[in-house]
């Protein structure tokens, strides 16, 4: 058995264009109807002295929330903060307190998302805070994955990313590997 990483998929999708057209049709049909709920997530990642700061927002019909996390160069959370600008219940802002539990979590290690569940239990946090932290963790890893040396292109770059960042293995079709 070879240790070489071999991507499972190496050709473009033959179905994607048709599914894109189906999306366009469904989107138009939905927008012609009555909007009953809307939710938007946004995230930004900034390189700063000594690491990174992520900023993540959730806005919907009931919530307006913000989470900021600072990571050191290795992916360890060193600081965490949050704010609830709009929320349905007076107890909701208590969920922001759970962000303190993230200090020390390492987003770059395998199983990083399990750390969110362990460190921000739903009974102390909330689903929305956990969703925002998950998005922030992913943004950090995506950003680090795009720091590729000159000359890394195409399938060869994909293989190298999978080798260097084992967390991305089998996370999507582009990083699926042959068994």
mmCIF file of C-alpha atoms in Angstrom:
data_model
loop_
_atom_site.group_PDB
_atom_site.id
_atom_site.type_symbol
_atom_site.label_atom_id
_atom_site.label_comp_id
_atom_site.label_asym_id
_atom_site.label_seq_id
_atom_site.Cartn_x
_atom_site.Cartn_y
_atom_site.Cartn_z
ATOM 1 C CA UNK A 1 0.000 0.000 0.000
ATOM 2 C CA UNK A 2 1.396 3.392 -1.020
ATOM 3 C CA UNK A 3 1.566 6.367 1.351
ATOM 4 C CA UNK A 4 1.140 8.704 -1.609
ATOM 5 C CA UNK A 5 -1.953 10.890 -1.375
ATOM 6 C CA UNK A 6 -4.144 10.375 -4.415
ATOM 7 C CA UNK A 7 -7.215 12.583 -4.824
ATOM 8 C CA UNK A 8 -10.397 10.619 -5.413
ATOM 9 C CA UNK A 9 -11.808 13.130 -7.906
ATOM 10 C CA UNK A 10 -9.633 14.556 -10.675
ATOM 11 C CA UNK A 11 -12.192 15.717 -13.247
ATOM 12 C CA UNK A 12 -14.812 18.479 -13.242
ATOM 13 C CA UNK A 13 -18.443 17.662 -12.449
ATOM 14 C CA UNK A 14 -20.689 16.778 -15.358
ATOM 15 C CA UNK A 15 -23.792 17.602 -13.284
ATOM 16 C CA UNK A 16 -22.854 20.917 -11.639
ATOM 17 C CA UNK A 17 -24.139 23.169 -14.429
ATOM 18 C CA UNK A 18 -27.531 21.458 -14.456
ATOM 19 C CA UNK A 19 -27.792 21.684 -10.676
ATOM 20 C CA UNK A 20 -26.816 25.350 -10.914
ATOM 21 C CA UNK A 21 -29.715 25.937 -13.285
ATOM 22 C CA UNK A 22 -32.010 24.078 -10.867
ATOM 23 C CA UNK A 23 -30.792 26.351 -8.056
ATOM 24 C CA UNK A 24 -31.534 29.447 -10.155
ATOM 25 C CA UNK A 25 -35.074 28.206 -10.810
ATOM 26 C CA UNK A 26 -35.700 27.365 -7.144
ATOM 27 C CA UNK A 27 -34.232 30.673 -5.987
ATOM 28 C CA UNK A 28 -36.504 32.634 -8.337
ATOM 29 C CA UNK A 29 -39.532 30.602 -7.230
ATOM 30 C CA UNK A 30 -38.684 31.210 -3.577
ATOM 31 C CA UNK A 31 -38.131 34.934 -4.039
ATOM 32 C CA UNK A 32 -41.532 35.190 -5.721
ATOM 33 C CA UNK A 33 -43.058 33.811 -2.508
ATOM 34 C CA UNK A 34 -43.348 35.340 0.966
ATOM 35 C CA UNK A 35 -40.078 35.582 2.928
ATOM 36 C CA UNK A 36 -40.656 33.984 6.337
ATOM 37 C CA UNK A 37 -37.130 33.968 7.778
ATOM 38 C CA UNK A 38 -33.666 35.199 6.841
ATOM 39 C CA UNK A 39 -30.265 34.572 8.406
ATOM 40 C CA UNK A 40 -26.827 35.777 7.348
ATOM 41 C CA UNK A 41 -23.397 34.734 8.605
ATOM 42 C CA UNK A 42 -20.283 36.777 7.794
ATOM 43 C CA UNK A 43 -16.701 36.180 8.814
ATOM 44 C CA UNK A 44 -13.404 37.978 8.353
ATOM 45 C CA UNK A 45 -9.888 36.945 9.318
ATOM 46 C CA UNK A 46 -7.150 39.508 9.918
ATOM 47 C CA UNK A 47 -3.406 38.921 10.218
ATOM 48 C CA UNK A 48 -2.101 40.906 13.209
ATOM 49 C CA UNK A 49 1.153 41.023 15.144
ATOM 50 C CA UNK A 50 1.588 37.657 16.815
ATOM 51 C CA UNK A 51 -1.270 35.891 15.085
ATOM 52 C CA UNK A 52 -4.748 36.329 13.711
ATOM 53 C CA UNK A 53 -8.088 37.829 14.721
ATOM 54 C CA UNK A 54 -11.343 36.453 13.382
ATOM 55 C CA UNK A 55 -14.578 38.401 13.437
ATOM 56 C CA UNK A 56 -17.839 36.552 12.841
ATOM 57 C CA UNK A 57 -21.381 37.934 12.728
ATOM 58 C CA UNK A 58 -24.832 36.381 12.707
ATOM 59 C CA UNK A 59 -27.863 38.469 11.816
ATOM 60 C CA UNK A 60 -31.384 37.134 11.463
ATOM 61 C CA UNK A 61 -34.938 38.117 12.308
ATOM 62 C CA UNK A 62 -34.329 37.552 16.042
ATOM 63 C CA UNK A 63 -30.564 37.900 16.571
ATOM 64 C CA UNK A 64 -27.654 40.202 15.903
ATOM 65 C CA UNK A 65 -24.509 38.667 17.380
ATOM 66 C CA UNK A 66 -20.737 39.087 17.073
ATOM 67 C CA UNK A 67 -17.800 36.865 18.070
ATOM 68 C CA UNK A 68 -14.104 37.781 17.917
ATOM 69 C CA UNK A 69 -11.299 35.283 18.500
ATOM 70 C CA UNK A 70 -7.556 35.846 18.565
ATOM 71 C CA UNK A 71 -5.292 32.968 17.496
ATOM 72 C CA UNK A 72 -1.542 32.692 17.854
ATOM 73 C CA UNK A 73 0.555 31.586 14.868
ATOM 74 C CA UNK A 74 -0.026 27.900 15.712
ATOM 75 C CA UNK A 75 -3.824 28.181 15.889
ATOM 76 C CA UNK A 76 -4.290 28.350 19.668
ATOM 77 C CA UNK A 77 -7.087 30.667 20.801
ATOM 78 C CA UNK A 78 -5.515 33.292 23.067
ATOM 79 C CA UNK A 79 -8.453 35.676 23.503
ATOM 80 C CA UNK A 80 -12.200 35.586 22.919
ATOM 81 C CA UNK A 81 -14.983 38.132 23.070
ATOM 82 C CA UNK A 82 -18.534 38.567 21.897
ATOM 83 C CA UNK A 83 -21.553 40.809 21.857
ATOM 84 C CA UNK A 84 -25.283 40.270 21.466
ATOM 85 C CA UNK A 85 -26.865 43.324 19.901
ATOM 86 C CA UNK A 86 -30.317 41.763 19.462
ATOM 87 C CA UNK A 87 -31.653 38.608 21.100
ATOM 88 C CA UNK A 88 -35.066 37.121 21.921
ATOM 89 C CA UNK A 89 -34.629 36.589 25.688
ATOM 90 C CA UNK A 90 -32.947 38.594 28.433
ATOM 91 C CA UNK A 91 -30.864 35.550 29.417
ATOM 92 C CA UNK A 92 -29.347 35.136 25.914
ATOM 93 C CA UNK A 93 -26.284 37.387 26.495
ATOM 94 C CA UNK A 94 -25.178 34.936 29.210
ATOM 95 C CA UNK A 95 -24.140 32.608 26.339
ATOM 96 C CA UNK A 96 -21.278 34.986 25.473
ATOM 97 C CA UNK A 97 -19.614 34.027 28.782
ATOM 98 C CA UNK A 98 -18.929 30.569 27.335
ATOM 99 C CA UNK A 99 -16.458 32.080 24.860
ATOM 100 C CA UNK A 100 -13.885 32.320 27.667
ATOM 101 C CA UNK A 101 -13.730 28.514 27.628
ATOM 102 C CA UNK A 102 -12.229 28.627 24.123
ATOM 103 C CA UNK A 103 -8.937 30.125 25.309
ATOM 104 C CA UNK A 104 -6.382 27.348 24.881
ATOM 105 C CA UNK A 105 -8.295 25.485 22.151
ATOM 106 C CA UNK A 106 -6.178 24.715 19.092
ATOM 107 C CA UNK A 107 -8.018 25.159 15.816
ATOM 108 C CA UNK A 108 -5.179 23.547 13.842
ATOM 109 C CA UNK A 109 -5.378 20.129 15.510
ATOM 110 C CA UNK A 110 -7.449 17.150 14.347
ATOM 111 C CA UNK A 111 -10.844 17.177 16.025
ATOM 112 C CA UNK A 112 -10.840 20.950 16.501
ATOM 113 C CA UNK A 113 -14.609 21.089 16.083
ATOM 114 C CA UNK A 114 -15.036 18.638 18.959
ATOM 115 C CA UNK A 115 -13.316 21.202 21.169
ATOM 116 C CA UNK A 116 -16.169 23.601 20.464
ATOM 117 C CA UNK A 117 -18.741 21.111 21.780
ATOM 118 C CA UNK A 118 -16.591 20.356 24.821
ATOM 119 C CA UNK A 119 -15.694 23.947 25.648
ATOM 120 C CA UNK A 120 -18.980 25.657 24.733
ATOM 121 C CA UNK A 121 -21.706 23.277 25.947
ATOM 122 C CA UNK A 122 -25.157 24.284 24.762
ATOM 123 C CA UNK A 123 -26.396 24.587 28.339
ATOM 124 C CA UNK A 124 -23.762 27.292 28.949
ATOM 125 C CA UNK A 125 -23.601 28.777 25.465
ATOM 126 C CA UNK A 126 -26.017 28.478 22.597
ATOM 127 C CA UNK A 127 -26.266 26.885 19.192
ATOM 128 C CA UNK A 128 -25.744 30.231 17.461
ATOM 129 C CA UNK A 129 -22.534 31.024 19.362
ATOM 130 C CA UNK A 130 -21.245 27.518 18.584
ATOM 131 C CA UNK A 131 -22.129 27.997 14.891
ATOM 132 C CA UNK A 132 -20.226 31.282 14.821
ATOM 133 C CA UNK A 133 -17.178 29.740 16.497
ATOM 134 C CA UNK A 134 -17.276 26.853 14.005
ATOM 135 C CA UNK A 135 -17.276 29.351 11.133
ATOM 136 C CA UNK A 136 -14.353 31.239 12.727
ATOM 137 C CA UNK A 137 -12.355 28.016 13.160
ATOM 138 C CA UNK A 138 -12.977 27.081 9.525
ATOM 139 C CA UNK A 139 -11.971 30.544 8.310
ATOM 140 C CA UNK A 140 -8.640 30.214 10.130
ATOM 141 C CA UNK A 141 -7.940 26.806 8.592
ATOM 142 C CA UNK A 142 -9.032 27.928 5.121
ATOM 143 C CA UNK A 143 -6.761 30.945 5.317
ATOM 144 C CA UNK A 144 -3.804 28.843 6.442
ATOM 145 C CA UNK A 145 -4.528 26.359 3.665
ATOM 146 C CA UNK A 146 -4.272 29.094 1.075
ATOM 147 C CA UNK A 147 -0.797 30.148 2.194
ATOM 148 C CA UNK A 148 0.880 28.154 -0.554
ATOM 149 C CA UNK A 149 4.436 28.624 -1.745
ATOM 150 C CA UNK A 150 4.994 29.917 -5.264
ATOM 151 C CA UNK A 151 4.754 27.163 -7.819
ATOM 152 C CA UNK A 152 2.056 25.154 -6.039
ATOM 153 C CA UNK A 153 -0.716 24.796 -8.590
ATOM 154 C CA UNK A 154 -3.569 22.461 -9.508
ATOM 155 C CA UNK A 155 -3.666 18.830 -8.424
ATOM 156 C CA UNK A 156 -0.095 18.892 -7.123
ATOM 157 C CA UNK A 157 -0.996 21.747 -4.763
ATOM 158 C CA UNK A 158 -4.079 19.838 -3.641
ATOM 159 C CA UNK A 159 -1.978 16.764 -2.808
ATOM 160 C CA UNK A 160 0.488 18.856 -0.832
ATOM 161 C CA UNK A 161 -2.278 20.599 1.109
ATOM 162 C CA UNK A 162 -3.787 17.222 2.049
ATOM 163 C CA UNK A 163 -0.362 15.996 3.177
ATOM 164 C CA UNK A 164 0.432 19.141 5.190
ATOM 165 C CA UNK A 165 -3.050 19.698 6.636
ATOM 166 C CA UNK A 166 -4.509 16.285 7.481
ATOM 167 C CA UNK A 167 -7.627 17.984 8.886
ATOM 168 C CA UNK A 168 -8.785 18.681 5.337
ATOM 169 C CA UNK A 169 -8.745 15.036 4.251
ATOM 170 C CA UNK A 170 -12.186 13.887 3.172
ATOM 171 C CA UNK A 171 -13.842 17.182 4.154
ATOM 172 C CA UNK A 172 -15.123 17.796 0.615
ATOM 173 C CA UNK A 173 -14.892 16.400 -2.906
ATOM 174 C CA UNK A 174 -11.737 18.397 -3.644
ATOM 175 C CA UNK A 175 -9.931 16.910 -0.645
ATOM 176 C CA UNK A 176 -11.368 13.378 -0.824
ATOM 177 C CA UNK A 177 -8.622 10.778 -1.168
ATOM 178 C CA UNK A 178 -8.584 7.262 -2.505
ATOM 179 C CA UNK A 179 -8.940 4.644 0.238
#
